[in-house]
Structure formats: C-alpha cells, structure tokens
Amino acid sequence: MAEMKKDMNVKEISPAVIKRLPRYYRYLGELLENEVVRISSKDLSERMKVTASQIRQDLNNFGGFGQQGYGYNVQYLYNEIGKILGLNHTNNVIIVGAGNLGQALANYQDFDKRGFKIVGLFDVNPRLVGISVRGVDIHDIDELPDFIKSNDVKIAALTLPKQHARQMAVELMNFGIKAFWNFAPIDLNLPENVIVENVHLAESLMTLSYKIHSELEKEEQ
Amino acid sequence: MAEMKKDMNVKEISPAVIKRLPRYYRYLGELLENEVVRISSKDLSERMKVTASQIRQDLNNFGGFGQQGYGYNVQYLYNEIGKILGLNHTNNVIIVGAGNLGQALANYQDFDKRGFKIVGLFDVNPRLVGISVRGVDIHDIDELPDFIKSNDVKIAALTLPKQHARQMAVELMNFGIKAFWNFAPIDLNLPENVIVENVHLAESLMTLSYKIHSELEKEEQ
C-alpha cells in the first residue's frame, strides 16, 4: 500500500518540478560529499538561492522529510530524485565525432556517475580511427550500423561539424538510435518520438556577449 | 533623428525577446550561408517551429522588413541582431583549466566568429604548461594576475574541476575578471555585478536521462 502510494505520487510530479530536479540532485550530491546527513528547507534555500517554500513544495513530492524541524534526509532524497531522473539505470552511449569535443566528452567522468556508459567513439578521420580514449576505441563511421545493433545502443552524443549533423542524425535514427545529446549548433528537426537534448554552446556564448555589453554600456552611462 | 529613434527602440527590447535572439541569429546565419537574401515570417516560422506572429512581433523590434509580402532582409536583420548581442566588439578571453574540455574550447571556432579572442590557457599541471593549442600557449596558473592585467582580459572560461572552481573564480574576480563562462558543475555564487553564464553539462545529461526513461516507461505500458 505504501509502495502504491509512492508510485502514484511519482506520476503526479509536474513538468516544472521535473525541470528543477537536476539542480536539486546536484546540490544534494554536494551535501553528501560534505557528509551532511540532514538539511532544513531554510538552509537548502540559502544555498540554492530559491525560496524555502518553493523547496518544500518541490521536495514534498518525494517524501523523505522527518518531523517539522528535523529537515530532509539528504541521502534518501538524493536516491529518490535519482530514480525519477532514471539515473539508477545504465545506458550504452556512443559519441559520433571524435575531435576535441568528442574526446573531451569521452573523458567526462559524470557520464559514469549518471549511468551512461560510453562504449564507442566514431569518426571519419582515418588518423583518429584505432586510437583509444580512456579505454574506449575510436571506430570508423562505417562500423556504426553493426556496432549499434550488437551493443544495444540507444543514445548518441553528436559532436561533429554542423554541416554533417542533420544527415548523420537521420542515419543514426534509422540504425536504431532513440535519443541524441546534440552539440552541433543546429536544430536536428527529427520526428517527435526521437529525444533530443541540445547543448548550444554558441547560443550560450552569445548570451554571455549580450550580458557583457549591456553591463559595459551601463558603466559608460 | 532616425538614429535617435533607433537607439530608443533598441533600449525597449524586452528580456524575453533578448533571450530568443541567439536562436534567430543562428537561423539567419544559416540562411546567409545558403545565400538566401530575403525571407518571409511564414518561411522562417516553418524553419524555426515558432509561430509567424511571434516572429513578426520579435523581429519588428529591429526594422529591416520591406513592404508586406517582401519578407525580411536577412543580412540586415543578422547585422542588427549581432549588434544587440554585442558581437561587433572583440573581447579577449582566457581559458582556466587546459584539460580536454579547455582544449576543446580553445579549438572552438565559433569563439572568433562571435568576437571572442582566446589569448591564453592556464593550468596547474606542469606537463601542460608550454604546450600550444591552435597557436595559443598554456601558461602556469601563477602567471594569471600579470597576464590579465597586461592583456586587458575581462572574460574567463572556467573548465577546471569543481572543487577548485569557486575559489579560482573569486581570485580571478580580484584580478579583474568581470564575466565567467562556467563549465564547472557548480554555481559560483559571485557578487551580482559579476556576469556568469553557466553550461551545466551534467544537468543536461540528467534531463536527457529523464526523457529517455519516461519514453521507455511509456513504451512498456
């Protein structure tokens, strides 16, 4: 019965809350690293710079709070949020484009922590093929269809030049890829059932540029 | 008089519109690459998957539209939006943390295009110091204060481990850095007048994880 109720609660979590979960997860992880066992909504709100009432509303979705005044059980909340985010599963990932960014991602330790296992890198450049990055081999792009099939890969990180990204995404989709972590500075325009999470570095850089020049103009006035 | 009016218009652009500008800029840049001279709000709306009325509202902030039915002058709009974003200025940037991600950023060609000039990389690792990436030297972290001063650097990209990022940011701020492009998976918590643009890769990865597992659960039902 308790289990049923928990499951029901889980299904009711709103998209707005879901969007905030990765940040909660990051802060709770920091607290665990600092061996904090319990934290009040007030303390957490000061760290995260959101209101305590927002935190209470958000985290009450997951239970894990003792009597008033005791605060949240950090480990419990961390685990529950991790489950919602699907971090308790393991997924095989390939990185398509083994240039600097692709290799940086292959070295990115958070992949492991979040349940993502990089099983292969791929590139068209024959000078890169055969090299291994953190124990993961760089393969020729022609090996993609067989590799995806035999390694049960559903996720691809795209770190290739933008002029090739859209076509490659369509090919990968046809080979069985269901989700893309896209670093190419374009929108992939794939069917709706394909998952795309974009990291648009150029847009982030332009936002930074805008903020800097607004600030400089303010100073000049 | 026309100049005055334009300046007034520029100041009136709302934050919501500003936030959408980098994406417009990206699409207009793509059109220019494909030698498209004019585009209607309808065509642009189909490409960008936003409503034509949203596009008309947003872009009318910048003028650059001919008579009804003629569409927008792509080059003109591209230039105007670029000016608003401050991309017509050049800024010196340093990269602090010359590991894989730092080196990937140093190789990132969009920096140049957006008016950002990487003048130095910095690291504590003596094996990296002295190496050059795309013509830019990796310096010892001890050289930071002098380098920032003598090269008039106001912007730093932070690509170093999270346990060092906050302290380094405070030091850099004291050396004269006014804006951070932060890749460390933490919030820097700097004074309000310091500009911070975060790229939280881990949070993006968790969002991807959430989307994948929601989709898989849907398929199982």
PDB file of C-alpha atoms in Angstrom, chain B residues 28 31 36-45 52 55-56 59-60 62-77:
ATOM      1  CA  LEU B  28      19.704  33.955 -40.050  1.00  0.00           C
ATOM      2  CA  LEU B  31      20.191  31.448 -44.348  1.00  0.00           C
ATOM      3  CA  VAL B  36      19.070  33.491 -49.005  1.00  0.00           C
ATOM      4  CA  VAL B  37      18.598  37.271 -49.332  1.00  0.00           C
ATOM      5  CA  ARG B  38      15.023  37.717 -48.090  1.00  0.00           C
ATOM      6  CA  ILE B  39      12.678  35.521 -46.077  1.00  0.00           C
ATOM      7  CA  SER B  40       9.026  35.842 -45.095  1.00  0.00           C
ATOM      8  CA  SER B  41       7.911  35.404 -41.493  1.00  0.00           C
ATOM      9  CA  LYS B  42       5.942  32.378 -42.693  1.00  0.00           C
ATOM     10  CA  ASP B  43       9.000  30.607 -44.146  1.00  0.00           C
ATOM     11  CA  LEU B  44      11.124  31.491 -41.136  1.00  0.00           C
ATOM     12  CA  SER B  45       8.390  30.270 -38.799  1.00  0.00           C
ATOM     13  CA  ALA B  52       4.807  33.571 -37.718  1.00  0.00           C
ATOM     14  CA  ILE B  55       8.463  36.122 -35.365  1.00  0.00           C
ATOM     15  CA  ARG B  56       6.803  39.288 -36.654  1.00  0.00           C
ATOM     16  CA  LEU B  59      11.741  40.991 -35.420  1.00  0.00           C
ATOM     17  CA  ASN B  60       9.727  44.165 -35.785  1.00  0.00           C
ATOM     18  CA  PHE B  62      14.704  45.736 -35.410  1.00  0.00           C
ATOM     19  CA  GLY B  63      13.027  47.062 -38.522  1.00  0.00           C
ATOM     20  CA  GLY B  64      14.637  45.558 -41.599  1.00  0.00           C
ATOM     21  CA  PHE B  65      11.383  44.492 -43.186  1.00  0.00           C
ATOM     22  CA  GLY B  66      10.241  45.773 -46.535  1.00  0.00           C
ATOM     23  CA  GLN B  67       6.675  46.139 -47.724  1.00  0.00           C
ATOM     24  CA  GLN B  68       4.269  43.408 -46.737  1.00  0.00           C
ATOM     25  CA  GLY B  69       4.876  40.379 -48.902  1.00  0.00           C
ATOM     26  CA  TYR B  70       8.569  41.155 -49.440  1.00  0.00           C
ATOM     27  CA  GLY B  71       9.814  39.480 -46.289  1.00  0.00           C
ATOM     28  CA  TYR B  72      12.836  40.313 -44.171  1.00  0.00           C
ATOM     29  CA  ASN B  73      16.232  41.398 -45.402  1.00  0.00           C
ATOM     30  CA  VAL B  74      18.330  38.557 -43.964  1.00  0.00           C
ATOM     31  CA  GLN B  75      21.718  40.314 -43.918  1.00  0.00           C
ATOM     32  CA  TYR B  76      20.292  43.468 -42.348  1.00  0.00           C
ATOM     33  CA  LEU B  77      18.490  41.588 -39.582  1.00  0.00           C
TER      34      LEU B  77
END
